[in-house]
């Protein structure tokens, strides 16, 4: 249930300008922001919420999550019951929302069912931009078979993160299968990864013709392709073939940043997952062989972020945490804040993320016509990103699409 709400005496975080404006009023009607400014009047019957100078900011967007990854043993999840996986996803989605994420993009695993369940209010959580199953070649990053196993069950209803497909016809069909379910993007594997059993980090995956065929299918549906890649070699061949965003990008170089700019592509670093896998991956199901691969990309990740930022690449927030490590979702703010300005880190989780999702002006900023996804926090995140990383003590109010999801101020319990 939504009502008309006027937030008064707000310090408004302008994510576009990167400034904090005191003494602002924000009027919410239904699911949307109706008016913003110091002199906005409260309509008859509106609830007036005095923020007493606290910061009002847009809800956060995480552009790289796996809501189904209740374990870091991604191969094992494929053998679970879909009902069990959905139950674990419901718990994690609620936790994500209460960390301040009102929107997430799932880059492998989430389907239309879980996205609809959130949209219909059956499950509390961030709205989900899903891609269905991530596509990879035989022996690629979602091929979870150990070397000695020949068969694999690629049924669409297995709760696996991805789908193995080969050849131009095979990848076209696989892309169409995701798109017919309403996928917002098609996720593909352009290189090896950490949590897969038989590929190398420095491999390239899919032939150029296969990548082009998937891009072709996505663009025909007015969707886009996002690709998992580490090395400059893998990143560059993806960007040249029309891939619109690159996930991770830990080993990119100047040749890559030039291509990002030329193609208006996005980079979604996910540094926190490598830090946490190094710290507690073993505890949460990652094998020793996977942990060895992790060290290769961990150290390079921060340098890649600096290189991309310096070049002016559009950068989005991503966490990519698996299993019990997902509780560190907000720590990506801390890690990035050490090398790039706070305003840019905040943009990555708001306005820039909105551009990637095709939701510019709808999410990621407080402006008339945007969805009423709002957070009230204590302190100025532009001066100290720690304001965002301690939701238990500093996140006082969560509104999503005009609905109040958390209210530590008690503002909505009063008559
Ligand atoms: Zn990945
Ligand atoms: Zn991922």
Coordinates of N, CA, C and O in Angstrom, one line a residue, residues 150-225:
X150 N 31.1 -37.4 -18.8 CA 30.8 -37.0 -20.2 C 29.4 -36.4 -20.3 O 29.2 -35.4 -21.0
X151 N 28.5 -36.9 -19.5 CA 27.1 -36.4 -19.6 C 26.9 -35.2 -18.8 O 27.5 -35.0 -17.8
X152 N 25.9 -34.4 -19.2 CA 25.5 -33.2 -18.4 C 24.0 -33.0 -18.6 O 23.5 -33.3 -19.7
X153 N 23.3 -32.6 -17.6 CA 21.9 -32.4 -17.7 C 21.6 -30.9 -17.9 O 21.8 -30.1 -17.0
X154 N 21.2 -30.6 -19.1 CA 21.1 -29.2 -19.4 C 19.6 -28.8 -19.5 O 19.3 -27.8 -20.2
X155 N 18.8 -29.5 -18.8 CA 17.4 -29.2 -18.8 C 17.2 -27.8 -18.3 O 17.7 -27.4 -17.3
X156 N 16.3 -27.0 -18.9 CA 16.1 -25.6 -18.5 C 15.6 -25.5 -17.1 O 15.8 -24.5 -16.4
X157 N 14.9 -26.6 -16.6 CA 14.4 -26.5 -15.2 C 15.3 -26.9 -14.1 O 15.0 -26.7 -12.9
X158 N 16.5 -27.4 -14.5 CA 17.5 -27.6 -13.4 C 18.0 -26.2 -12.9 O 18.2 -25.3 -13.7
X159 N 18.2 -26.1 -11.6 CA 18.6 -24.7 -11.1 C 20.1 -24.4 -11.3 O 20.7 -23.9 -10.4
X160 N 20.6 -24.7 -12.5 CA 22.0 -24.4 -12.8 C 22.1 -22.9 -13.1 O 21.2 -22.3 -13.5
X161 N 23.4 -22.4 -13.0 CA 23.7 -21.0 -13.3 C 23.7 -20.8 -14.8 O 23.5 -19.7 -15.2
X162 N 24.0 -21.9 -15.5 CA 24.2 -21.6 -16.9 C 23.8 -22.8 -17.8 O 23.3 -23.8 -17.4
X163 N 24.1 -22.6 -19.1 CA 23.7 -23.5 -20.1 C 24.9 -23.7 -21.1 O 25.4 -22.7 -21.5
X164 N 25.3 -24.9 -21.4 CA 26.4 -25.1 -22.3 C 25.8 -25.2 -23.7 O 24.8 -25.9 -24.0
X165 N 26.4 -24.4 -24.7 CA 25.9 -24.5 -26.0 C 27.1 -24.2 -27.0 O 28.1 -23.5 -26.6
X166 N 27.1 -24.8 -28.1 CA 28.2 -24.7 -29.1 C 27.7 -24.5 -30.5 O 26.6 -24.9 -30.9
X167 N 28.5 -23.8 -31.3 CA 28.2 -23.6 -32.7 C 27.2 -22.4 -32.9 O 26.4 -22.1 -32.0
X168 N 27.2 -21.8 -34.0 CA 26.4 -20.6 -34.3 C 24.9 -21.0 -34.1 O 24.2 -20.3 -33.4
X169 N 24.5 -22.1 -34.6 CA 23.1 -22.5 -34.4 C 22.7 -22.8 -33.0 O 21.7 -22.4 -32.5
X170 N 23.7 -23.5 -32.3 CA 23.4 -23.8 -30.9 C 23.3 -22.6 -30.0 O 22.5 -22.5 -29.1
X171 N 24.2 -21.6 -30.2 CA 24.2 -20.5 -29.3 C 23.0 -19.6 -29.7 O 22.4 -18.9 -28.8
X172 N 22.6 -19.5 -30.9 CA 21.4 -18.7 -31.3 C 20.2 -19.3 -30.6 O 19.4 -18.6 -30.0
X173 N 20.1 -20.6 -30.6 CA 18.9 -21.3 -29.9 C 18.9 -21.0 -28.4 O 17.9 -20.7 -27.8
X174 N 20.1 -21.1 -27.8 CA 20.3 -20.9 -26.4 C 19.9 -19.5 -26.0 O 19.2 -19.2 -25.0
X175 N 20.4 -18.5 -26.8 CA 20.0 -17.1 -26.6 C 18.5 -16.9 -26.7 O 17.9 -16.2 -25.9
X176 N 17.9 -17.5 -27.7 CA 16.5 -17.3 -27.9 C 15.7 -17.9 -26.8 O 14.6 -17.4 -26.4
X177 N 16.2 -19.0 -26.3 CA 15.5 -19.7 -25.1 C 15.5 -18.7 -23.9 O 14.5 -18.7 -23.2
X178 N 16.6 -18.0 -23.7 CA 16.6 -17.0 -22.6 C 15.6 -15.9 -22.9 O 14.9 -15.4 -22.0
X179 N 15.8 -15.3 -24.1 CA 15.0 -14.1 -24.5 C 13.5 -14.4 -24.5 O 12.7 -13.5 -24.1
X180 N 13.1 -15.6 -24.8 CA 11.7 -15.9 -24.9 C 11.0 -15.9 -23.5 O 9.8 -15.7 -23.3
X181 N 11.9 -16.0 -22.4 CA 11.4 -16.0 -21.1 C 11.3 -14.6 -20.5 O 10.9 -14.3 -19.4
X182 N 11.7 -13.6 -21.4 CA 11.6 -12.2 -20.9 C 13.0 -11.7 -20.4 O 13.0 -10.6 -19.7
X183 N 14.1 -12.4 -20.6 CA 15.4 -12.0 -20.1 C 15.7 -10.5 -20.5 O 15.4 -10.1 -21.6
X184 N 16.3 -9.8 -19.6 CA 16.6 -8.4 -19.8 C 17.9 -8.3 -20.6 O 18.3 -7.2 -21.1
X185 N 18.7 -9.3 -20.5 CA 20.0 -9.3 -21.1 C 20.4 -10.8 -21.4 O 19.8 -11.7 -20.8
X186 N 21.4 -11.0 -22.2 CA 22.0 -12.4 -22.3 C 23.4 -12.4 -21.8 O 24.2 -11.6 -22.2
X187 N 23.7 -13.2 -20.8 CA 25.0 -13.3 -20.2 C 25.8 -14.4 -20.9 O 25.3 -15.5 -21.0
X188 N 27.0 -14.1 -21.3 CA 27.9 -15.1 -21.9 C 29.2 -15.1 -21.2 O 29.7 -14.2 -20.6
X189 N 29.9 -16.2 -21.4 CA 31.2 -16.4 -20.8 C 32.3 -16.2 -21.9 O 32.3 -17.0 -22.9
X190 N 33.1 -15.1 -21.8 CA 34.1 -14.8 -22.8 C 35.5 -15.3 -22.4 O 36.4 -15.2 -23.2
X191 N 35.6 -15.8 -21.2 CA 36.9 -16.3 -20.7 C 36.7 -17.3 -19.6 O 35.5 -17.5 -19.1
X192 N 37.7 -17.9 -19.2 CA 37.7 -18.8 -18.0 C 37.3 -18.1 -16.7 O 37.3 -16.9 -16.7
X193 N 37.0 -18.9 -15.7 CA 36.6 -18.2 -14.4 C 37.2 -19.0 -13.2 O 37.9 -20.0 -13.4
X194 N 36.9 -18.4 -12.1 CA 37.4 -19.0 -10.8 C 36.7 -20.3 -10.4 O 37.3 -21.3 -10.1
X195 N 35.4 -20.2 -10.4 CA 34.6 -21.3 -9.8 C 34.2 -22.4 -10.7 O 33.2 -23.1 -10.5
X196 N 34.9 -22.6 -11.8 CA 34.7 -23.7 -12.8 C 35.8 -24.7 -12.8 O 37.0 -24.3 -12.6
X197 N 35.5 -26.0 -13.0 CA 36.5 -27.0 -12.8 C 37.6 -27.2 -13.9 O 38.7 -27.6 -13.6
X198 N 37.3 -26.9 -15.1 CA 38.3 -27.3 -16.2 C 38.8 -26.2 -17.0 O 39.7 -26.4 -17.9
X199 N 38.4 -24.9 -16.8 CA 38.9 -23.9 -17.7 C 40.1 -23.1 -17.1 O 40.3 -23.2 -15.9
X200 N 40.8 -22.3 -17.9 CA 41.8 -21.5 -17.4 C 41.4 -20.0 -17.4 O 40.7 -19.6 -18.3
X201 N 41.9 -19.3 -16.4 CA 41.5 -17.8 -16.4 C 41.9 -17.1 -17.7 O 41.2 -16.2 -18.1
X202 N 43.0 -17.5 -18.3 CA 43.5 -16.8 -19.4 C 43.0 -17.4 -20.8 O 43.5 -17.0 -21.8
X203 N 42.1 -18.3 -20.7 CA 41.5 -18.8 -22.0 C 40.5 -17.7 -22.5 O 40.0 -16.9 -21.8
X204 N 40.3 -17.8 -23.9 CA 39.2 -17.1 -24.4 C 38.1 -18.1 -24.7 O 38.4 -19.3 -24.9
X205 N 36.8 -17.7 -24.7 CA 35.8 -18.7 -24.9 C 34.8 -18.2 -25.9 O 34.5 -17.0 -26.0
X206 N 34.2 -19.1 -26.6 CA 33.3 -18.8 -27.8 C 34.1 -18.3 -28.9 O 35.0 -17.5 -28.8
X207 N 33.8 -18.8 -30.1 CA 34.4 -18.2 -31.3 C 33.7 -16.9 -31.6 O 32.6 -16.6 -31.2
X208 N 34.4 -16.0 -32.4 CA 33.9 -14.7 -32.7 C 32.5 -14.8 -33.4 O 31.6 -14.1 -33.0
X209 N 32.4 -15.8 -34.3 CA 31.1 -16.0 -35.0 C 30.0 -16.3 -33.9 O 28.8 -15.9 -34.1
X210 N 30.3 -17.1 -32.9 CA 29.3 -17.4 -31.9 C 28.9 -16.2 -31.1 O 27.7 -15.9 -30.8
X211 N 29.9 -15.4 -30.7 CA 29.6 -14.2 -29.9 C 28.7 -13.2 -30.8 O 27.7 -12.7 -30.3
X212 N 29.1 -13.1 -32.1 CA 28.3 -12.2 -32.9 C 26.9 -12.7 -33.1 O 26.0 -11.9 -33.1
X213 N 26.7 -14.0 -33.2 CA 25.4 -14.6 -33.3 C 24.5 -14.3 -32.1 O 23.3 -13.9 -32.2
X214 N 25.1 -14.3 -30.9 CA 24.4 -14.1 -29.7 C 24.0 -12.6 -29.6 O 22.9 -12.2 -29.2
X215 N 25.0 -11.7 -29.9 CA 24.7 -10.3 -29.9 C 23.6 -10.0 -30.9 O 22.7 -9.2 -30.6
X216 N 23.6 -10.6 -32.1 CA 22.6 -10.4 -33.1 C 21.2 -10.8 -32.5 O 20.3 -10.0 -32.7
X217 N 21.1 -11.9 -31.8 CA 19.8 -12.3 -31.3 C 19.4 -11.3 -30.2 O 18.2 -11.0 -30.1
X218 N 20.3 -10.9 -29.3 CA 19.9 -10.0 -28.3 C 19.4 -8.7 -28.9 O 18.4 -8.1 -28.5
X219 N 20.2 -8.2 -29.8 CA 19.8 -6.9 -30.4 C 18.5 -7.0 -31.2 O 17.7 -6.0 -31.2
X220 N 18.2 -8.1 -31.8 CA 17.0 -8.3 -32.5 C 15.8 -8.2 -31.5 O 14.7 -7.7 -31.9
X221 N 16.0 -8.5 -30.3 CA 15.0 -8.5 -29.2 C 15.1 -7.1 -28.5 O 14.4 -7.0 -27.4
X222 N 15.9 -6.2 -28.9 CA 16.2 -5.0 -28.2 C 16.7 -5.2 -26.8 O 16.3 -4.5 -25.9
X223 N 17.6 -6.2 -26.7 CA 18.2 -6.5 -25.5 C 19.7 -6.4 -25.7 O 20.1 -6.1 -26.9
X224 N 20.6 -6.7 -24.7 CA 22.0 -6.6 -24.9 C 22.7 -7.8 -24.3 O 22.1 -8.6 -23.6
X225 N 24.0 -7.9 -24.7 CA 24.8 -9.0 -24.2 C 25.8 -8.5 -23.2 O 26.4 -7.5 -23.4

